[in-house]
mmCIF file of C-alpha atoms in Angstrom:
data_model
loop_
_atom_site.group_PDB
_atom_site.id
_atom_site.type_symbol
_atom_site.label_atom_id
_atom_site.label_comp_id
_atom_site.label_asym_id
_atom_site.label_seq_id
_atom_site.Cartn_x
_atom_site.Cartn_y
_atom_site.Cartn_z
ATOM 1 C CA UNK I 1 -7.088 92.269 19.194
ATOM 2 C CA UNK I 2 -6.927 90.629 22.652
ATOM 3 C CA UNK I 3 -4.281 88.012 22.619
ATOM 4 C CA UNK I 4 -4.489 84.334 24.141
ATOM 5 C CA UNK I 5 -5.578 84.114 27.457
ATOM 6 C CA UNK I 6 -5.264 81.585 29.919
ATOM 7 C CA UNK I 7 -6.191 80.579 33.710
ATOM 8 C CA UNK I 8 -5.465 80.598 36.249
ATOM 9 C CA UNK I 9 -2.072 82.109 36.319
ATOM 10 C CA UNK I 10 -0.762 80.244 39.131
ATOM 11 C CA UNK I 11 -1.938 77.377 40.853
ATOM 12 C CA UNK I 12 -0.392 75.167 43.700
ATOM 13 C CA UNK I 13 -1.933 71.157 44.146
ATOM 14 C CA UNK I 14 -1.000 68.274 46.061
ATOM 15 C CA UNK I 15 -0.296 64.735 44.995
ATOM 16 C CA UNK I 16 -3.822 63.069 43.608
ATOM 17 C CA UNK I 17 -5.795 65.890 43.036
ATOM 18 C CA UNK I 18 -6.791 66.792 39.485
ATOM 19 C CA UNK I 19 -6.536 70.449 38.088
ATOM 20 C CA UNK I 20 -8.738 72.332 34.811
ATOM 21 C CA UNK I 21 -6.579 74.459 33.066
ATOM 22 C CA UNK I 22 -8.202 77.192 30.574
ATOM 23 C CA UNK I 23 -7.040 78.689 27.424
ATOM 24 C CA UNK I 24 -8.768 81.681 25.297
ATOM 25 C CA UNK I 25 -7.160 82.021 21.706
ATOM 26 C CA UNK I 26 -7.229 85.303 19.943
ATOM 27 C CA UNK I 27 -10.232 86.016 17.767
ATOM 28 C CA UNK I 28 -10.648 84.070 15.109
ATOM 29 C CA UNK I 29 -8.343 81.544 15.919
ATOM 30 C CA UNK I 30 -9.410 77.814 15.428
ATOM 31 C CA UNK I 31 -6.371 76.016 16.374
ATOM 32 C CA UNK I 32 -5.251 75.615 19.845
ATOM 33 C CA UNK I 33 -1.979 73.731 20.867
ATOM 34 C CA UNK I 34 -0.681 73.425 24.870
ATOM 35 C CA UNK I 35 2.973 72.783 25.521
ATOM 36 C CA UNK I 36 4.716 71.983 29.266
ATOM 37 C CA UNK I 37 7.625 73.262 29.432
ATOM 38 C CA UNK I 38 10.005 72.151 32.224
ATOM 39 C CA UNK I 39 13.332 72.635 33.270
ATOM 40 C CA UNK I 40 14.509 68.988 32.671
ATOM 41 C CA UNK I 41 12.614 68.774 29.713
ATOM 42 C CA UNK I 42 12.192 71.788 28.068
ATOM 43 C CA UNK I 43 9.205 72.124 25.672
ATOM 44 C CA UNK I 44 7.122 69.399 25.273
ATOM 45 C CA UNK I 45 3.720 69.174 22.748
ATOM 46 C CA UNK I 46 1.045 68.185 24.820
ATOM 47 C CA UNK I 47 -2.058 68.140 22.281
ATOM 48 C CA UNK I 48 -3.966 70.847 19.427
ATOM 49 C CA UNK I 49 -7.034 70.766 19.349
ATOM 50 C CA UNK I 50 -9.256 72.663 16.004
ATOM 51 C CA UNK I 51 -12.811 72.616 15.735
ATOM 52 C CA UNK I 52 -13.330 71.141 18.859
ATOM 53 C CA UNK I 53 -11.504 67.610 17.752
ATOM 54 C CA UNK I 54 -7.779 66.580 18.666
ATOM 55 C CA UNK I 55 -5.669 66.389 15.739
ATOM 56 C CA UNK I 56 -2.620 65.448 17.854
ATOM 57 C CA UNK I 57 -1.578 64.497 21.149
ATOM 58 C CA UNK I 58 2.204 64.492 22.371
ATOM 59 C CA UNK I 59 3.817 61.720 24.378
ATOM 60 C CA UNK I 60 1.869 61.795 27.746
ATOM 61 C CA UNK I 61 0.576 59.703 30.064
ATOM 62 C CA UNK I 62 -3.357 59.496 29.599
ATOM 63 C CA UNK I 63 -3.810 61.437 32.734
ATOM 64 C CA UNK I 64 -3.482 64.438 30.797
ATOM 65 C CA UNK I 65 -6.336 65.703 28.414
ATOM 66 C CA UNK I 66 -8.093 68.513 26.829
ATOM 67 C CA UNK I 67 -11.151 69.246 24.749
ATOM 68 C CA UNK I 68 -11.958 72.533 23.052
ATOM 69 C CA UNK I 69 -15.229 74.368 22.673
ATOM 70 C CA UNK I 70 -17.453 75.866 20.298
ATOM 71 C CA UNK I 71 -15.661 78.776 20.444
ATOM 72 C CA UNK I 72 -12.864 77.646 20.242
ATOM 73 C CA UNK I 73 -11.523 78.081 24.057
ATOM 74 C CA UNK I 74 -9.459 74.953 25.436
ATOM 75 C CA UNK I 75 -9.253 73.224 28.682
ATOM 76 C CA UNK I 76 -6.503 70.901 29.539
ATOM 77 C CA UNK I 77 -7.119 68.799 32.575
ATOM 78 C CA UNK I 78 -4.557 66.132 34.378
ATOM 79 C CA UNK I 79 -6.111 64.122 36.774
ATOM 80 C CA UNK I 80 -4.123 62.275 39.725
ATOM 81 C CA UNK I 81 -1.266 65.076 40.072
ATOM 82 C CA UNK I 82 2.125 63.823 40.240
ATOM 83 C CA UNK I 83 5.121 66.133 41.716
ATOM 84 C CA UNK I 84 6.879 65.639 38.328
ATOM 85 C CA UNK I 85 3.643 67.704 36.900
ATOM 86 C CA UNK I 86 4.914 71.401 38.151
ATOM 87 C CA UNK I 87 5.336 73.183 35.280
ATOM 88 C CA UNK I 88 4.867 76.135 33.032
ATOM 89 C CA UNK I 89 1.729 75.258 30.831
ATOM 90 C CA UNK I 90 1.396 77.035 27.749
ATOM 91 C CA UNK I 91 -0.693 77.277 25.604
ATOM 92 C CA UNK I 92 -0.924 78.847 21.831
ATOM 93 C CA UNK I 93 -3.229 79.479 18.650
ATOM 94 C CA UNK I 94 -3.464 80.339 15.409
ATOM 95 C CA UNK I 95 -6.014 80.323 12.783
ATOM 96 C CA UNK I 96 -5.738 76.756 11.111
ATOM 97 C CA UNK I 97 -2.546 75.752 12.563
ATOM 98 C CA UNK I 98 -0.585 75.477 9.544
ATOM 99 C CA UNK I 99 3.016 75.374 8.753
ATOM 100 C CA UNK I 100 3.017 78.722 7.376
ATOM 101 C CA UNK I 101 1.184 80.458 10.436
ATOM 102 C CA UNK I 102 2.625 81.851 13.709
ATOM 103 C CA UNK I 103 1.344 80.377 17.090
ATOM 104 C CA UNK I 104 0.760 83.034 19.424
ATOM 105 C CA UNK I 105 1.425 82.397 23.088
ATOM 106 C CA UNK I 106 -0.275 82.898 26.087
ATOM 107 C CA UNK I 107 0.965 84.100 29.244
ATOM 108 C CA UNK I 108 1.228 80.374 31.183
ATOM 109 C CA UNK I 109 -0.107 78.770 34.029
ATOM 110 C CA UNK I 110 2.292 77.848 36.597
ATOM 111 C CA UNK I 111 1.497 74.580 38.494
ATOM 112 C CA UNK I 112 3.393 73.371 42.053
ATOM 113 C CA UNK I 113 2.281 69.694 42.813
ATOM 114 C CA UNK I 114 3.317 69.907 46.286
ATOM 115 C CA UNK Y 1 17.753 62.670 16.488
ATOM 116 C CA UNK Y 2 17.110 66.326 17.779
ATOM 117 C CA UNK Y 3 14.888 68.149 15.372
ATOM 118 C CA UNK Y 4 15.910 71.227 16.201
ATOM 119 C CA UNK Y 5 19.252 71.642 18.169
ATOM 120 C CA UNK Y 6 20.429 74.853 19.581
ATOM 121 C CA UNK Y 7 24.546 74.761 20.395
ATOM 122 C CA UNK Y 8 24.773 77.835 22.800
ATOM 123 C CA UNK Y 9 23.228 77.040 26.150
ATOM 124 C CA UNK Y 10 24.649 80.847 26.989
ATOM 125 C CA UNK Y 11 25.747 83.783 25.097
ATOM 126 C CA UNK Y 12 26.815 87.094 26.813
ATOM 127 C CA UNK Y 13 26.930 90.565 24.440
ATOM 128 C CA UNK Y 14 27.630 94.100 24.995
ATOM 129 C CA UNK Y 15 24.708 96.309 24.794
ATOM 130 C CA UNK Y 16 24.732 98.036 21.312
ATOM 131 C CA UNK Y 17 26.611 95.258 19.702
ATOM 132 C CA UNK Y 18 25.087 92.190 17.308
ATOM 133 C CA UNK Y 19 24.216 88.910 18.780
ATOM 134 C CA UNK Y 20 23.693 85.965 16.441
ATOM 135 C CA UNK Y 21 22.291 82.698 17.828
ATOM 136 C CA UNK Y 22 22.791 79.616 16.409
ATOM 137 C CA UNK Y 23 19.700 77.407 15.205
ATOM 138 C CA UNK Y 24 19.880 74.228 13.336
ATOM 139 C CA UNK Y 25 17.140 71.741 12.322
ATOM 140 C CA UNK Y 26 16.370 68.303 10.783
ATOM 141 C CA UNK Y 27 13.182 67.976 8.617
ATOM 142 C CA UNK Y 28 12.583 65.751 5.327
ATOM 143 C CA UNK Y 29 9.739 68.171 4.650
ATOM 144 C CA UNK Y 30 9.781 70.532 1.786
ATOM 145 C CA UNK Y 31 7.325 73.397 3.566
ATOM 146 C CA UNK Y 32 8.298 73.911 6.742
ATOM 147 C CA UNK Y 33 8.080 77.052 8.924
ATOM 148 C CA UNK Y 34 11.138 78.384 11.318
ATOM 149 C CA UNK Y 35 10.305 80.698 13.940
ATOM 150 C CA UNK Y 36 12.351 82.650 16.882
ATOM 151 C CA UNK Y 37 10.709 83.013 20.264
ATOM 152 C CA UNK Y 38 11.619 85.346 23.193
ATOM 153 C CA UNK Y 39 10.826 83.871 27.008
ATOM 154 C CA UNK Y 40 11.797 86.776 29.360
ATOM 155 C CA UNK Y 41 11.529 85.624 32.991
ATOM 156 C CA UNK Y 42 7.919 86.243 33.449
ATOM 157 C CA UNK Y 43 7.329 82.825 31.519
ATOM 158 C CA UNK Y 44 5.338 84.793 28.491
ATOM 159 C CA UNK Y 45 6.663 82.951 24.970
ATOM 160 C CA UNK Y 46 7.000 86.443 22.612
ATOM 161 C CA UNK Y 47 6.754 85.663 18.924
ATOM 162 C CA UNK Y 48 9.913 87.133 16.927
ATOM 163 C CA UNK Y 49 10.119 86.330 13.243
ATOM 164 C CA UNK Y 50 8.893 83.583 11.028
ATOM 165 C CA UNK Y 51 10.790 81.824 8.177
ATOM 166 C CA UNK Y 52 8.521 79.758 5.670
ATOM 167 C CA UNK Y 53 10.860 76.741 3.918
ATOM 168 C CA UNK Y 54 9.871 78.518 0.624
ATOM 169 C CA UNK Y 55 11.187 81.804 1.156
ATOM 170 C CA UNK Y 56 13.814 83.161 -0.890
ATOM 171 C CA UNK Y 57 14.736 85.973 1.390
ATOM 172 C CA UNK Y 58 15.834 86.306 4.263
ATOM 173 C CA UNK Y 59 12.859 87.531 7.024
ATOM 174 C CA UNK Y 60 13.750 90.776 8.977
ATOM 175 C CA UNK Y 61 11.546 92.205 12.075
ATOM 176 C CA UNK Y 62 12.775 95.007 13.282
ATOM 177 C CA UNK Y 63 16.562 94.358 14.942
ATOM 178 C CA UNK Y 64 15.860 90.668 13.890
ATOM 179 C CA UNK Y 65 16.894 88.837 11.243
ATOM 180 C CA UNK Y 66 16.822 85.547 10.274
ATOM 181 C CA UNK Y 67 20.000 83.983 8.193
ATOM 182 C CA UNK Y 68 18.630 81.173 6.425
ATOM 183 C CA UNK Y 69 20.515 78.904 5.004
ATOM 184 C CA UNK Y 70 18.295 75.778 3.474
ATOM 185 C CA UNK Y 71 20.960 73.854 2.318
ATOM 186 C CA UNK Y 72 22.891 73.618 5.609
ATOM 187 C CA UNK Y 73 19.321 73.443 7.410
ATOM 188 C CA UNK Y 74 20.042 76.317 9.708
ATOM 189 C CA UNK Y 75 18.353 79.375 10.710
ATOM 190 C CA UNK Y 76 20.587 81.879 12.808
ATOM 191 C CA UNK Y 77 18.597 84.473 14.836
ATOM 192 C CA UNK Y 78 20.732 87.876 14.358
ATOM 193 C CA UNK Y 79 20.142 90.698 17.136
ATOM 194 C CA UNK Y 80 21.621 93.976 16.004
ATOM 195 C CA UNK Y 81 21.758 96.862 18.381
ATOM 196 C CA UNK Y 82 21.139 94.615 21.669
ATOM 197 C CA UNK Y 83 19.353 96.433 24.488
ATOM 198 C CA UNK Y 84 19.405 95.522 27.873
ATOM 199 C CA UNK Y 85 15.547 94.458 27.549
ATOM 200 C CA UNK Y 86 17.087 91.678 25.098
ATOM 201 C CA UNK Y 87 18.164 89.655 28.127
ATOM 202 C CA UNK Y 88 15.933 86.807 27.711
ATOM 203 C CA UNK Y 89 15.447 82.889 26.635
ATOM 204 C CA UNK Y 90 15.713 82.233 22.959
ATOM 205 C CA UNK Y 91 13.859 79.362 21.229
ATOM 206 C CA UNK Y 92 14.178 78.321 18.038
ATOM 207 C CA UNK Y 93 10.902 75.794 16.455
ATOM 208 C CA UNK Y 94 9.848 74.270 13.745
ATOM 209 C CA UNK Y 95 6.404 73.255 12.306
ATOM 210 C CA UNK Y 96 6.143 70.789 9.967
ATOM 211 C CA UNK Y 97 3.546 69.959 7.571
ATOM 212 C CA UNK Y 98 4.165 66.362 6.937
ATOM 213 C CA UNK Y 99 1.262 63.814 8.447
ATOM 214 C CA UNK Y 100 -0.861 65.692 11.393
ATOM 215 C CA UNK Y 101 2.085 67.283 12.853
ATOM 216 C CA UNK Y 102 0.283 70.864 13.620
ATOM 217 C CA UNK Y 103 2.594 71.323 16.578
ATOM 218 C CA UNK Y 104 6.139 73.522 17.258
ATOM 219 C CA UNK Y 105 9.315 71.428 18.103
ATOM 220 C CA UNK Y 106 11.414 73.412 20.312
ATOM 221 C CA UNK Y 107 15.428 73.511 20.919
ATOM 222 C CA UNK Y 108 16.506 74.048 24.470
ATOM 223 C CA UNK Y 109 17.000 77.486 24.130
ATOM 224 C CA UNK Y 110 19.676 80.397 24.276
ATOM 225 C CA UNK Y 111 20.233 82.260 27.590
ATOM 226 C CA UNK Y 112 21.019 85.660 26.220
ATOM 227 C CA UNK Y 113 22.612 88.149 28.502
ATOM 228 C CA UNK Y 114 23.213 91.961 27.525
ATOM 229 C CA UNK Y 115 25.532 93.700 29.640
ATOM 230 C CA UNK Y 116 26.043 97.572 29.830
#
């Protein structure tokens, strides 16, 4: 099986502009989760998304959002870029996002708000 | 308080030897999953091992192992036979079941270093 997906790999933005972030789980998988991990912060839940609704949504500014499709890719978007947005941004699935299940990682897109 | 708190910013082992990195967490759930993750430097978050709140034994993957110890709420990661491709990030999460959690708390992580 293919595992989770995402792009772009890297990206580089200025201050203001807004960036689309894309996430393909594995097969099968309903649940998608992103995290931003930072150096000052470490990992941080950002939002999961399953069958296309948001069951929960981390402590972030409203700027940052997401939506997943039919078929159960993600996007993540954050509008208005802010330098203190450069990050890794993962993002992970499993099949119903349970307790019991193991998220599966992507590879990460690496943002630089310049 | 930290939900998950990892003690060892740094630990530095001799290749061949056993590593064991330290893990606690704070949960009032009863089911509960534990899980190890590797981050080399590429960024990539590599799934380890998995340890349900339920389980009686201990989980082993490989040259990990997972010493679980309910009671005192910890879950030590133990690398036997380090190899220099162990050199890596270590996180230690949690997912809860309580409410609408559905996400992974993370510690800050182990720097792991394997020397030759």
């Amino acid at each position: 099986k293919a595992g989770v997906t995402q792009t772009p790999r890297y990206l580089i933005k200025t201050r203001g502009q807004q960036v689309t972030l894309s996430c393909s789980p594995i097969s099968g998988h309903r649940s998608v989760s992103w995290y931003q991990q930072t150096p000052g912060q470490g990992l941080q839940f950002l939002f999961e998304y399953f069958s296309e609704t948001q069951r929960n949504k981390g402590n972030f500014p409203g700027r940052f959002s997401g939506r997943q499709f039919s078929n159960s890719r993600s996007e993540m978007n954050v509008s208005t870029l802010e330098l203190g947005d450069s990050a890794l941004y993962l993002c992970a699935s499993s099949l119903y996002g349970t307790e019991k299940e193991t998220q599966y990682f992507g590879p990460g897109t690496r943002l630089l708000v310049l | 308080a930290q939900k998950i708190t990892q003690t060892q910013p740094g630990m530095f082992v001799q290749e061949k030897e056993a590593v064991t990195l330290d893990c606690t967490y704070d949960t009032s759930d009863q089911s509960y999953g534990l899980f190890w993750y590797k981050q080399p430097s590429s960024g990539e978050m590599i799934f380890l091992i998995y340890q349900g709140s339920y389980d009686e034994q201990n989980a082993t993957e490989g040259r990990y192992s997972l010493n679980f110890q309910k009671a005192r709420k910890s879950a030590n990661l133990v690398i036997s036979a380090s190899q220099l491709g162990d050199s890596a990030m270590y996180f230690c999460a949690m997912r809860e079941s309580g409410g609408s959690n559905y996400k992974l708390t993370f510690g800050k992580g182990t720097l792991l270093t394997v020397n030759p």
